[in-house]
């Protein structure tokens, strides 16, 4: 029976991948007596576990900043406003006979209602965009506080103090990223997982690349 090398769960025949850990299944779990050198095995297990966490984080919804949401909402509002306004103008001109459209009076009335609905949606979108200005201000203030905290608490020497010189580069990334998250989340519990993942990536790149 196949086993997951990370969570040690057993699966039925035919399964080749663990969906929880994002790891390939193995036919047998290694035993302590069979391992000649436990250190490399431990390192591989640790790397697999960290890789699974990173994969799970990447599969989460990515963080969308308040500025981006505000921009997208305003863009949608302008689209609905232009389409609704132009469409309503054309239908009105068709009703008064200025232009001819191959549509019945009923069809024109239905389309007029649709374009009027577009204008309502545009108004709601503009109102929501205005409300997002407060979200932008709060997010900017939060990021400023996080950046100030990072300057005082995230130092390359501290984050790499427990790493060996021969630690593989991939493992270094996972271990350092995990250390950044473990310091960031208790300091700012209001930060959601997606935003924390983005901040962790940013800080790692700024400090080590």
PDB file of C-alpha atoms in Angstrom:
ATOM      1  CA  UNK A   1       0.000   0.000   0.000  1.00  0.00           C
ATOM      2  CA  UNK A   2       1.359   3.468  -0.824  1.00  0.00           C
ATOM      3  CA  UNK A   3       2.231   5.882   1.978  1.00  0.00           C
ATOM      4  CA  UNK A   4       2.757   9.639   2.187  1.00  0.00           C
ATOM      5  CA  UNK A   5       6.331  10.364   3.341  1.00  0.00           C
ATOM      6  CA  UNK A   6       5.233  13.639   4.965  1.00  0.00           C
ATOM      7  CA  UNK A   7       2.018  12.953   6.925  1.00  0.00           C
ATOM      8  CA  UNK A   8       2.579   9.134   7.090  1.00  0.00           C
ATOM      9  CA  UNK A   9      -1.001   8.439   5.939  1.00  0.00           C
ATOM     10  CA  UNK A  10      -1.704   5.178   4.082  1.00  0.00           C
ATOM     11  CA  UNK A  11      -3.586   5.272   0.762  1.00  0.00           C
ATOM     12  CA  UNK A  12      -5.342   2.670  -1.369  1.00  0.00           C
ATOM     13  CA  UNK A  13      -3.615   1.049  -4.320  1.00  0.00           C
ATOM     14  CA  UNK A  14      -3.563   3.246  -7.392  1.00  0.00           C
ATOM     15  CA  UNK A  15      -3.020   6.499  -5.523  1.00  0.00           C
ATOM     16  CA  UNK A  16       0.264   8.229  -6.336  1.00  0.00           C
ATOM     17  CA  UNK A  17      -0.044  11.670  -4.728  1.00  0.00           C
ATOM     18  CA  UNK A  18      -1.029  13.048  -1.308  1.00  0.00           C
ATOM     19  CA  UNK A  19      -3.462  15.973  -1.794  1.00  0.00           C
ATOM     20  CA  UNK A  20      -2.927  17.261   1.758  1.00  0.00           C
ATOM     21  CA  UNK A  21       0.869  17.480   1.627  1.00  0.00           C
ATOM     22  CA  UNK A  22       1.346  17.860  -2.143  1.00  0.00           C
ATOM     23  CA  UNK A  23       3.888  15.020  -2.020  1.00  0.00           C
ATOM     24  CA  UNK A  24       4.396  11.866  -4.087  1.00  0.00           C
ATOM     25  CA  UNK A  25       3.488   8.615  -2.353  1.00  0.00           C
ATOM     26  CA  UNK A  26       6.077   5.864  -1.646  1.00  0.00           C
ATOM     27  CA  UNK A  27       5.632   2.109  -1.385  1.00  0.00           C
ATOM     28  CA  UNK A  28       7.262   1.887   2.048  1.00  0.00           C
ATOM     29  CA  UNK A  29       8.066   4.330   4.804  1.00  0.00           C
ATOM     30  CA  UNK A  30      11.750   4.395   5.791  1.00  0.00           C
ATOM     31  CA  UNK A  31      12.508   2.874   9.191  1.00  0.00           C
ATOM     32  CA  UNK A  32      15.052   4.185  11.639  1.00  0.00           C
ATOM     33  CA  UNK A  33      17.016   0.937  11.506  1.00  0.00           C
ATOM     34  CA  UNK A  34      17.177   0.987   7.708  1.00  0.00           C
ATOM     35  CA  UNK A  35      18.581   4.485   7.556  1.00  0.00           C
ATOM     36  CA  UNK A  36      22.355   4.470   7.591  1.00  0.00           C
ATOM     37  CA  UNK A  37      22.614   8.223   8.029  1.00  0.00           C
ATOM     38  CA  UNK A  38      19.546   9.782   9.710  1.00  0.00           C
ATOM     39  CA  UNK A  39      20.702  13.375   9.179  1.00  0.00           C
ATOM     40  CA  UNK A  40      20.097  13.484   5.392  1.00  0.00           C
ATOM     41  CA  UNK A  41      16.759  11.705   5.858  1.00  0.00           C
ATOM     42  CA  UNK A  42      15.712  14.302   8.416  1.00  0.00           C
ATOM     43  CA  UNK A  43      16.819  17.083   6.104  1.00  0.00           C
ATOM     44  CA  UNK A  44      14.795  15.620   3.235  1.00  0.00           C
ATOM     45  CA  UNK A  45      11.738  15.213   5.442  1.00  0.00           C
ATOM     46  CA  UNK A  46      12.043  18.767   6.698  1.00  0.00           C
ATOM     47  CA  UNK A  47      12.423  20.064   3.154  1.00  0.00           C
ATOM     48  CA  UNK A  48       9.382  18.064   2.036  1.00  0.00           C
ATOM     49  CA  UNK A  49       7.312  19.448   4.903  1.00  0.00           C
ATOM     50  CA  UNK A  50       8.371  23.034   4.227  1.00  0.00           C
ATOM     51  CA  UNK A  51       7.779  22.559   0.502  1.00  0.00           C
ATOM     52  CA  UNK A  52       4.277  21.261   1.240  1.00  0.00           C
ATOM     53  CA  UNK A  53       3.517  24.334   3.345  1.00  0.00           C
ATOM     54  CA  UNK A  54       4.823  26.635   0.626  1.00  0.00           C
ATOM     55  CA  UNK A  55       2.773  24.835  -2.020  1.00  0.00           C
ATOM     56  CA  UNK A  56      -0.349  25.154   0.110  1.00  0.00           C
ATOM     57  CA  UNK A  57       0.315  28.862   0.583  1.00  0.00           C
ATOM     58  CA  UNK A  58       0.763  29.381  -3.162  1.00  0.00           C
ATOM     59  CA  UNK A  59      -2.584  27.684  -3.806  1.00  0.00           C
ATOM     60  CA  UNK A  60      -4.370  30.154  -1.533  1.00  0.00           C
ATOM     61  CA  UNK A  61      -6.123  33.149  -2.985  1.00  0.00           C
ATOM     62  CA  UNK A  62      -3.488  35.733  -3.768  1.00  0.00           C
ATOM     63  CA  UNK A  63      -3.665  39.009  -1.925  1.00  0.00           C
ATOM     64  CA  UNK A  64      -5.385  41.826  -3.812  1.00  0.00           C
ATOM     65  CA  UNK A  65      -4.582  45.230  -2.389  1.00  0.00           C
ATOM     66  CA  UNK A  66      -7.246  47.838  -1.667  1.00  0.00           C
ATOM     67  CA  UNK A  67      -5.747  50.065  -4.363  1.00  0.00           C
ATOM     68  CA  UNK A  68      -6.156  47.344  -6.985  1.00  0.00           C
ATOM     69  CA  UNK A  69      -9.719  46.601  -5.875  1.00  0.00           C
ATOM     70  CA  UNK A  70     -10.518  50.305  -5.999  1.00  0.00           C
ATOM     71  CA  UNK A  71      -9.053  50.630  -9.489  1.00  0.00           C
ATOM     72  CA  UNK A  72     -10.934  47.579 -10.778  1.00  0.00           C
ATOM     73  CA  UNK A  73     -14.209  48.781  -9.260  1.00  0.00           C
ATOM     74  CA  UNK A  74     -13.854  52.258 -10.797  1.00  0.00           C
ATOM     75  CA  UNK A  75     -12.982  50.713 -14.163  1.00  0.00           C
ATOM     76  CA  UNK A  76     -16.095  48.545 -14.033  1.00  0.00           C
ATOM     77  CA  UNK A  77     -18.189  51.543 -13.019  1.00  0.00           C
ATOM     78  CA  UNK A  78     -16.987  53.598 -15.988  1.00  0.00           C
ATOM     79  CA  UNK A  79     -17.635  50.665 -18.345  1.00  0.00           C
ATOM     80  CA  UNK A  80     -21.215  50.248 -17.138  1.00  0.00           C
ATOM     81  CA  UNK A  81     -21.731  54.019 -17.279  1.00  0.00           C
ATOM     82  CA  UNK A  82     -20.512  54.370 -20.869  1.00  0.00           C
ATOM     83  CA  UNK A  83     -22.309  51.276 -22.184  1.00  0.00           C
ATOM     84  CA  UNK A  84     -25.509  52.151 -20.345  1.00  0.00           C
ATOM     85  CA  UNK A  85     -25.441  55.812 -21.358  1.00  0.00           C
ATOM     86  CA  UNK A  86     -24.693  55.180 -25.033  1.00  0.00           C
ATOM     87  CA  UNK A  87     -27.189  52.334 -25.217  1.00  0.00           C
ATOM     88  CA  UNK A  88     -29.914  54.391 -23.549  1.00  0.00           C
ATOM     89  CA  UNK A  89     -29.257  57.286 -25.950  1.00  0.00           C
ATOM     90  CA  UNK A  90     -29.557  55.025 -28.997  1.00  0.00           C
ATOM     91  CA  UNK A  91     -32.786  53.442 -27.754  1.00  0.00           C
ATOM     92  CA  UNK A  92     -34.252  56.874 -26.997  1.00  0.00           C
ATOM     93  CA  UNK A  93     -33.396  58.102 -30.505  1.00  0.00           C
ATOM     94  CA  UNK A  94     -35.037  54.979 -31.923  1.00  0.00           C
ATOM     95  CA  UNK A  95     -38.182  55.603 -29.884  1.00  0.00           C
ATOM     96  CA  UNK A  96     -38.573  59.170 -31.161  1.00  0.00           C
ATOM     97  CA  UNK A  97     -37.844  58.100 -34.732  1.00  0.00           C
ATOM     98  CA  UNK A  98     -34.507  59.802 -35.245  1.00  0.00           C
ATOM     99  CA  UNK A  99     -32.886  56.454 -36.128  1.00  0.00           C
ATOM    100  CA  UNK A 100     -34.390  53.186 -37.327  1.00  0.00           C
ATOM    101  CA  UNK A 101     -33.626  49.864 -35.641  1.00  0.00           C
ATOM    102  CA  UNK A 102     -34.948  46.460 -36.798  1.00  0.00           C
ATOM    103  CA  UNK A 103     -36.566  45.887 -33.410  1.00  0.00           C
ATOM    104  CA  UNK A 104     -40.118  45.853 -32.147  1.00  0.00           C
ATOM    105  CA  UNK A 105     -41.367  48.364 -29.608  1.00  0.00           C
ATOM    106  CA  UNK A 106     -41.320  45.650 -26.949  1.00  0.00           C
ATOM    107  CA  UNK A 107     -37.702  44.735 -27.747  1.00  0.00           C
ATOM    108  CA  UNK A 108     -36.693  48.391 -27.566  1.00  0.00           C
ATOM    109  CA  UNK A 109     -38.399  48.705 -24.182  1.00  0.00           C
ATOM    110  CA  UNK A 110     -36.562  45.624 -22.856  1.00  0.00           C
ATOM    111  CA  UNK A 111     -33.210  46.930 -24.063  1.00  0.00           C
ATOM    112  CA  UNK A 112     -33.939  50.325 -22.540  1.00  0.00           C
ATOM    113  CA  UNK A 113     -34.542  48.604 -19.203  1.00  0.00           C
ATOM    114  CA  UNK A 114     -31.264  46.702 -19.514  1.00  0.00           C
ATOM    115  CA  UNK A 115     -29.250  49.844 -20.273  1.00  0.00           C
ATOM    116  CA  UNK A 116     -30.975  51.662 -17.411  1.00  0.00           C
ATOM    117  CA  UNK A 117     -29.919  48.762 -15.149  1.00  0.00           C
ATOM    118  CA  UNK A 118     -26.347  49.301 -16.341  1.00  0.00           C
ATOM    119  CA  UNK A 119     -26.528  52.896 -15.141  1.00  0.00           C
ATOM    120  CA  UNK A 120     -27.755  51.725 -11.737  1.00  0.00           C
ATOM    121  CA  UNK A 121     -24.875  49.247 -11.498  1.00  0.00           C
ATOM    122  CA  UNK A 122     -22.462  52.036 -12.457  1.00  0.00           C
ATOM    123  CA  UNK A 123     -23.800  54.214  -9.630  1.00  0.00           C
ATOM    124  CA  UNK A 124     -23.451  51.378  -7.106  1.00  0.00           C
ATOM    125  CA  UNK A 125     -19.904  50.654  -8.311  1.00  0.00           C
ATOM    126  CA  UNK A 126     -18.872  54.298  -7.966  1.00  0.00           C
ATOM    127  CA  UNK A 127     -20.302  54.348  -4.440  1.00  0.00           C
ATOM    128  CA  UNK A 128     -18.383  51.181  -3.522  1.00  0.00           C
ATOM    129  CA  UNK A 129     -15.212  52.679  -4.985  1.00  0.00           C
ATOM    130  CA  UNK A 130     -15.622  55.718  -2.740  1.00  0.00           C
ATOM    131  CA  UNK A 131     -15.990  53.458   0.308  1.00  0.00           C
ATOM    132  CA  UNK A 132     -12.747  51.682  -0.631  1.00  0.00           C
ATOM    133  CA  UNK A 133     -10.785  54.888  -0.104  1.00  0.00           C
ATOM    134  CA  UNK A 134     -10.934  54.225   3.640  1.00  0.00           C
ATOM    135  CA  UNK A 135      -9.661  50.679   3.021  1.00  0.00           C
ATOM    136  CA  UNK A 136      -6.728  52.098   1.039  1.00  0.00           C
ATOM    137  CA  UNK A 137      -5.836  54.457   3.876  1.00  0.00           C
ATOM    138  CA  UNK A 138      -6.002  51.673   6.495  1.00  0.00           C
ATOM    139  CA  UNK A 139      -3.951  49.313   4.330  1.00  0.00           C
ATOM    140  CA  UNK A 140      -1.309  51.974   3.679  1.00  0.00           C
ATOM    141  CA  UNK A 141      -1.031  52.673   7.402  1.00  0.00           C
ATOM    142  CA  UNK A 142      -0.764  48.943   8.159  1.00  0.00           C
ATOM    143  CA  UNK A 143       1.950  48.415   5.556  1.00  0.00           C
ATOM    144  CA  UNK A 144       3.880  51.401   6.907  1.00  0.00           C
ATOM    145  CA  UNK A 145       3.794  49.903  10.415  1.00  0.00           C
ATOM    146  CA  UNK A 146       4.815  46.490   9.085  1.00  0.00           C
ATOM    147  CA  UNK A 147       7.738  47.989   7.148  1.00  0.00           C
ATOM    148  CA  UNK A 148       8.958  49.852  10.226  1.00  0.00           C
ATOM    149  CA  UNK A 149       8.656  46.671  12.298  1.00  0.00           C
ATOM    150  CA  UNK A 150      10.554  44.681   9.652  1.00  0.00           C
ATOM    151  CA  UNK A 151      13.489  47.094   9.718  1.00  0.00           C
ATOM    152  CA  UNK A 152      13.850  46.549  13.447  1.00  0.00           C
ATOM    153  CA  UNK A 153      13.094  42.814  13.650  1.00  0.00           C
ATOM    154  CA  UNK A 154      14.078  41.126  10.401  1.00  0.00           C
ATOM    155  CA  UNK A 155      17.840  40.948  10.095  1.00  0.00           C
ATOM    156  CA  UNK A 156      19.631  38.520   7.744  1.00  0.00           C
ATOM    157  CA  UNK A 157      22.056  37.417  10.464  1.00  0.00           C
ATOM    158  CA  UNK A 158      19.244  36.499  12.853  1.00  0.00           C
ATOM    159  CA  UNK A 159      17.192  34.683  10.205  1.00  0.00           C
ATOM    160  CA  UNK A 160      20.154  32.575   9.092  1.00  0.00           C
ATOM    161  CA  UNK A 161      21.731  31.995  12.518  1.00  0.00           C
ATOM    162  CA  UNK A 162      20.614  28.350  12.746  1.00  0.00           C
ATOM    163  CA  UNK A 163      21.401  27.436   9.134  1.00  0.00           C
ATOM    164  CA  UNK A 164      24.395  25.335   8.212  1.00  0.00           C
ATOM    165  CA  UNK A 165      26.773  26.518   5.532  1.00  0.00           C
ATOM    166  CA  UNK A 166      25.960  23.500   3.367  1.00  0.00           C
ATOM    167  CA  UNK A 167      22.181  23.969   3.614  1.00  0.00           C
ATOM    168  CA  UNK A 168      20.712  23.653   0.098  1.00  0.00           C
ATOM    169  CA  UNK A 169      19.465  26.895  -1.421  1.00  0.00           C
ATOM    170  CA  UNK A 170      15.908  25.626  -1.747  1.00  0.00           C
ATOM    171  CA  UNK A 171      15.795  24.635   1.914  1.00  0.00           C
ATOM    172  CA  UNK A 172      17.302  27.990   2.906  1.00  0.00           C
ATOM    173  CA  UNK A 173      14.417  29.725   1.179  1.00  0.00           C
ATOM    174  CA  UNK A 174      11.763  27.603   2.894  1.00  0.00           C
ATOM    175  CA  UNK A 175      13.350  27.853   6.348  1.00  0.00           C
ATOM    176  CA  UNK A 176      13.927  31.615   6.162  1.00  0.00           C
ATOM    177  CA  UNK A 177      10.428  32.238   4.796  1.00  0.00           C
ATOM    178  CA  UNK A 178       8.939  30.198   7.617  1.00  0.00           C
ATOM    179  CA  UNK A 179      10.985  32.170  10.159  1.00  0.00           C
ATOM    180  CA  UNK A 180       9.735  35.456   8.712  1.00  0.00           C
ATOM    181  CA  UNK A 181       6.117  34.294   8.916  1.00  0.00           C
ATOM    182  CA  UNK A 182       6.560  33.058  12.504  1.00  0.00           C
ATOM    183  CA  UNK A 183       7.740  36.532  13.527  1.00  0.00           C
ATOM    184  CA  UNK A 184       5.293  38.490  11.401  1.00  0.00           C
ATOM    185  CA  UNK A 185       1.988  36.826  12.296  1.00  0.00           C
ATOM    186  CA  UNK A 186       2.127  37.267  16.115  1.00  0.00           C
ATOM    187  CA  UNK A 187       3.140  40.907  15.672  1.00  0.00           C
ATOM    188  CA  UNK A 188       0.294  41.627  13.224  1.00  0.00           C
ATOM    189  CA  UNK A 189      -2.555  39.131  13.790  1.00  0.00           C
ATOM    190  CA  UNK A 190      -4.861  41.224  11.610  1.00  0.00           C
ATOM    191  CA  UNK A 191      -2.852  40.255   8.515  1.00  0.00           C
ATOM    192  CA  UNK A 192      -4.537  37.430   6.576  1.00  0.00           C
ATOM    193  CA  UNK A 193      -2.639  34.447   5.178  1.00  0.00           C
ATOM    194  CA  UNK A 194      -2.565  35.690   1.581  1.00  0.00           C
ATOM    195  CA  UNK A 195      -1.176  39.088   2.584  1.00  0.00           C
ATOM    196  CA  UNK A 196       1.322  37.446   4.935  1.00  0.00           C
ATOM    197  CA  UNK A 197       2.549  35.227   2.097  1.00  0.00           C
ATOM    198  CA  UNK A 198       3.071  38.261  -0.123  1.00  0.00           C
ATOM    199  CA  UNK A 199       4.902  40.173   2.607  1.00  0.00           C
ATOM    200  CA  UNK A 200       7.095  37.161   3.358  1.00  0.00           C
ATOM    201  CA  UNK A 201       8.085  36.894  -0.294  1.00  0.00           C
ATOM    202  CA  UNK A 202       8.805  40.624  -0.468  1.00  0.00           C
ATOM    203  CA  UNK A 203      10.945  40.636   2.678  1.00  0.00           C
ATOM    204  CA  UNK A 204      12.896  37.559   1.590  1.00  0.00           C
ATOM    205  CA  UNK A 205      13.696  39.140  -1.780  1.00  0.00           C
ATOM    206  CA  UNK A 206      14.664  42.444  -0.190  1.00  0.00           C
ATOM    207  CA  UNK A 207      16.924  40.855   2.425  1.00  0.00           C
ATOM    208  CA  UNK A 208      18.571  38.043   0.472  1.00  0.00           C
ATOM    209  CA  UNK A 209      18.371  38.913  -3.214  1.00  0.00           C
TER     210      UNK A 209
END
